[in-house]
Coordinates of C-alpha atoms in Angstrom, one line a residue:
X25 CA 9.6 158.0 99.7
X26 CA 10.3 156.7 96.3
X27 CA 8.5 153.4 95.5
X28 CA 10.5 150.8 93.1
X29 CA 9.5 150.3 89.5
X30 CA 8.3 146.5 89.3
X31 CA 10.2 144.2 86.7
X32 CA 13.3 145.8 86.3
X33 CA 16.3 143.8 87.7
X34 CA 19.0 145.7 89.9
X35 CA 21.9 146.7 87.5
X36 CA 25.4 147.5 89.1
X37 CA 26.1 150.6 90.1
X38 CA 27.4 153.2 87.4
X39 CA 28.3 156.8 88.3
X40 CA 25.6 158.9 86.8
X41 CA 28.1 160.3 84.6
X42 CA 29.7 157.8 83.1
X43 CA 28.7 156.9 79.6
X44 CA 27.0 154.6 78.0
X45 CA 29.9 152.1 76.7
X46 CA 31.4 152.5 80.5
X47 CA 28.3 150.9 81.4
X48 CA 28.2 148.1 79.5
X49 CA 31.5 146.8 80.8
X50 CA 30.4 147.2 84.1
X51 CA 27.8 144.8 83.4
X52 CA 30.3 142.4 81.4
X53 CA 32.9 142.4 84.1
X54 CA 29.6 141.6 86.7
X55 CA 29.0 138.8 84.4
X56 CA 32.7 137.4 83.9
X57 CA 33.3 137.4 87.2
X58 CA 30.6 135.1 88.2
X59 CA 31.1 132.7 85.2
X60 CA 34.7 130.9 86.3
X61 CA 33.2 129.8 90.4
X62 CA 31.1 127.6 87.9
X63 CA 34.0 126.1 86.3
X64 CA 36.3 125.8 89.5
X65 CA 33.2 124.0 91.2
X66 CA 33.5 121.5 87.9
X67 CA 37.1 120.9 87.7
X68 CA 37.3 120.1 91.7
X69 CA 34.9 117.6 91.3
X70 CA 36.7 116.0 88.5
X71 CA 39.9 115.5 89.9
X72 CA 37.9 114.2 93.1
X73 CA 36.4 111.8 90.5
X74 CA 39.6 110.8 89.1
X75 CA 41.3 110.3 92.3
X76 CA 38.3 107.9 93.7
X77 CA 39.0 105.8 90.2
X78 CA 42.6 105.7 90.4
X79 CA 42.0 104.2 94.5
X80 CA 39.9 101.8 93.2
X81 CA 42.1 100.3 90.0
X82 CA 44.5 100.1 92.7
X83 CA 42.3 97.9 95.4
X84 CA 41.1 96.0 92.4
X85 CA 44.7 95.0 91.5
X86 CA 45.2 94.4 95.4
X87 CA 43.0 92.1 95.5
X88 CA 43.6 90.2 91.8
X89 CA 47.0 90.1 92.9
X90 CA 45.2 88.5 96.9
X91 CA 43.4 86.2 94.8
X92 CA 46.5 84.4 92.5
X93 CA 48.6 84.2 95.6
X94 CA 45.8 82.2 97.4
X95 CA 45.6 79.8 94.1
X96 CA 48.7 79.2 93.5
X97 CA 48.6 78.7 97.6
X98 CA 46.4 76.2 97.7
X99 CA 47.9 74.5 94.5
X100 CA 51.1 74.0 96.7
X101 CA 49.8 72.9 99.1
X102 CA 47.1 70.3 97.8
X103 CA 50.9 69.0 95.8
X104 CA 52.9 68.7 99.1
X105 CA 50.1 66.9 100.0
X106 CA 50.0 64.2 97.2
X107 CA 54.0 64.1 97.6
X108 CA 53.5 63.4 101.1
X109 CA 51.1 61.0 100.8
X110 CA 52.7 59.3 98.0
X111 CA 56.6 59.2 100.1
X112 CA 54.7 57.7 103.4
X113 CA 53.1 55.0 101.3
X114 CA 55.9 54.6 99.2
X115 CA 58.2 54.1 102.6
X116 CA 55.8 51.5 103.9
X117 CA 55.2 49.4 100.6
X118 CA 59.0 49.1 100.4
X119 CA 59.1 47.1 103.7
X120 CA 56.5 45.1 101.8
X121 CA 58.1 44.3 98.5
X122 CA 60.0 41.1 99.9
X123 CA 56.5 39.2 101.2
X124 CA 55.1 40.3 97.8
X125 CA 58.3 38.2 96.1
X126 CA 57.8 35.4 98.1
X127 CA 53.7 35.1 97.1
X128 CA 54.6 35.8 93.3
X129 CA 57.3 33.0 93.8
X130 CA 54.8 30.8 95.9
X131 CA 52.5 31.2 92.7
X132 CA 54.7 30.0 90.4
X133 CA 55.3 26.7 91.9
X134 CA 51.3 26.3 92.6
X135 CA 52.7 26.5 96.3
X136 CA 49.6 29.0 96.9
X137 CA 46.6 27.5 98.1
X138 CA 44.7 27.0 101.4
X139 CA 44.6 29.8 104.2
X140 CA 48.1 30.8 102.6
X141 CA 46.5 31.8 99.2
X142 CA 43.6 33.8 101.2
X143 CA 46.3 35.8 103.4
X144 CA 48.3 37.1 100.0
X145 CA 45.2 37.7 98.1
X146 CA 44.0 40.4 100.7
X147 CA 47.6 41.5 101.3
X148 CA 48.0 42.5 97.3
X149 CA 44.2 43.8 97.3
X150 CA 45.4 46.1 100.3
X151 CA 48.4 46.9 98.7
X152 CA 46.7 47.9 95.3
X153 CA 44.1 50.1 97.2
X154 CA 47.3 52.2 98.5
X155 CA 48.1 52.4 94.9
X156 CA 51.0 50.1 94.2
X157 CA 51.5 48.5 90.8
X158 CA 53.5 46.0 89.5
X159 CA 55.3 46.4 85.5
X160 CA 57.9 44.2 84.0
X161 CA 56.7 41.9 81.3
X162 CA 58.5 39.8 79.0
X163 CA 59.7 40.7 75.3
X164 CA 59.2 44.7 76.2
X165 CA 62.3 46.7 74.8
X166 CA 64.9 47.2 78.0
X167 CA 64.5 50.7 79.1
X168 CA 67.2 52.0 82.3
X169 CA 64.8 54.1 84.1
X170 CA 62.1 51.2 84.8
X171 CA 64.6 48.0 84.0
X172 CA 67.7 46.9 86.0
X173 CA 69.8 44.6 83.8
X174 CA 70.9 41.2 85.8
X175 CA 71.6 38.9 82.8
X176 CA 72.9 39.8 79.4
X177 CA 73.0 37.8 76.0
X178 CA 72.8 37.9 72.8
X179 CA 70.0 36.3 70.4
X180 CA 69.3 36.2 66.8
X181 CA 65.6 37.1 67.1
X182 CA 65.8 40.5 68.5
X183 CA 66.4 43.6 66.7
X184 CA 66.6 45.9 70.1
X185 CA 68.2 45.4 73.5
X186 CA 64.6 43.4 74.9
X187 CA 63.6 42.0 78.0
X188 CA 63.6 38.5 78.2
X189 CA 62.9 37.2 81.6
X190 CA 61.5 38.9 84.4
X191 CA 64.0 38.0 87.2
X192 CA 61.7 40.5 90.0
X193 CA 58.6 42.4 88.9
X194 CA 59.1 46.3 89.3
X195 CA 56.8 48.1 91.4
X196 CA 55.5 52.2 91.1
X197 CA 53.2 54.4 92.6
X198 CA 51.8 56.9 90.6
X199 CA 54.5 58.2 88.6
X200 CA 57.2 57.5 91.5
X201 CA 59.4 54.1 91.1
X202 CA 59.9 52.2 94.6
X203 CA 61.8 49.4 92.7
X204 CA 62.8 48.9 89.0
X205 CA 61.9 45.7 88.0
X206 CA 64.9 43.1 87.8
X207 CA 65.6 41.4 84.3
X208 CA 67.3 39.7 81.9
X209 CA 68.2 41.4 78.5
X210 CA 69.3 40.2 75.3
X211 CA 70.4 42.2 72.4
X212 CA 71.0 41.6 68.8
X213 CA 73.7 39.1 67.6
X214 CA 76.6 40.9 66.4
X215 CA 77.2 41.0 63.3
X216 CA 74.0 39.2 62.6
X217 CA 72.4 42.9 60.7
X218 CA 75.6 43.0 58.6
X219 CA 75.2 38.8 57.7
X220 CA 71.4 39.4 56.9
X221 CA 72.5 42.3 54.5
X222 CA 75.0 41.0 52.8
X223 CA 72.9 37.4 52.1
X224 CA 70.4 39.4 50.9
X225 CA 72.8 41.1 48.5
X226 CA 74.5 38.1 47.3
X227 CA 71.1 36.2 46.4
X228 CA 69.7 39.7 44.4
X229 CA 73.3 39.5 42.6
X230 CA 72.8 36.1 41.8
X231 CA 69.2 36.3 40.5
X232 CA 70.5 39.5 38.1
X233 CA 73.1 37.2 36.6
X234 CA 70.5 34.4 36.0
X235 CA 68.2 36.7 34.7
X236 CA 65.9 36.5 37.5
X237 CA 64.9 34.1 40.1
X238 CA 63.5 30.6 38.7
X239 CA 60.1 30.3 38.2
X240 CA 57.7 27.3 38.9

């Protein structure tokens, strides 16, 4: 029975006769060919690695892509809403617009007073709670979208097409126009710019050939 040397690792086998160098490749191949189940082991992992981040940039984007949807969503529908709101109140002021004419008209002539006066003053505080409000004011320049032309003259003190009576206030909610206010207009006298001009060039040519206007 042969008892085993202690502390001397197992070498591969090499045919007794083989030489020296032949047995140092055998022990280079033994080495070589453990090395690369190492590296496999590595590369396997990193691909697994890579394939778990590209998954996730993609639910990432999923859900980025979730999350605008929703907000622009809930920005539609929190507009429709306003629009709604806005067309139902506009709808039922309309109906309302006459009775309002008849209190403005009723103030005017100091016709407003006793349970009459107490009846329109909560109707217009109801009304301006829905959000109605009333435009059109004397001497503001005419403007299409807002102003409905009635009346038209011509006046001397005006260098723009103005406003010069309020025949029926306008009345808006929010941005939204239920009734363009009803006026009169006036614009500048024809010819009145050129006159002006031309005065002012005769009196300048006048004070050049006098040698200047007259003092004292």
């Amino acid at each position: 029975m042969t008892e085993e040397t202690p502390g001397f690792d197992e070498k591969p086998d090499v045919p007794s006769d083989a030489a020296p160098e032949d047995a140092a490749q055998a022990e280079s191949a033994d080495k070589a060919g453990s090395a690369p189940a190492g590296d496999v082991t590595d590369i396997a992992l990193q691909a697994q690695l890579d394939q778990v981040r590209t998954a996730l940039n993609e639910r990432t984007a999923d859900l980025q892509r979730l999350q605008a949807e929703y907000q622009n969503y809930r920005r539609r529908v929190e507009r429709d809403r306003v629009t709604v709101k806005e067309i139902a109140a506009a709808n039922l002021l309309s109906e309302l617009l006459p009775t309002l004419d008849d209190v403005g008209r009723a103030r005017e002539h100091g016709e407003l007073v006793g349970g009459f006066k107490s009846v329109a003053e909560s109707l217009e505080t109801v009304v301006a709670k829905l959000g109605l409000q009333q435009f059109g004011k004397e001497g503001e320049p005419f403007d299409p979208t807002i102003h409905e032309a009635l009346m038209h003259s011509y006046a001397p003190d005006v260098t723009e097409t103005t406003c010069v009576a309020i025949l029926q206030p306008g009345y808006r909610i929010g941005e939204r126009t239920i009734r363009p206010a009803r006026v009169a207009v006036a614009e500048p006298q024809p010819g009145a710019q050129g006159a002006k001009s031309t005065s002012d060039e005769d009196v300048k040519a006048s004070d050049e050939e006098s040698g200047g206007p007259d003092e004292g």
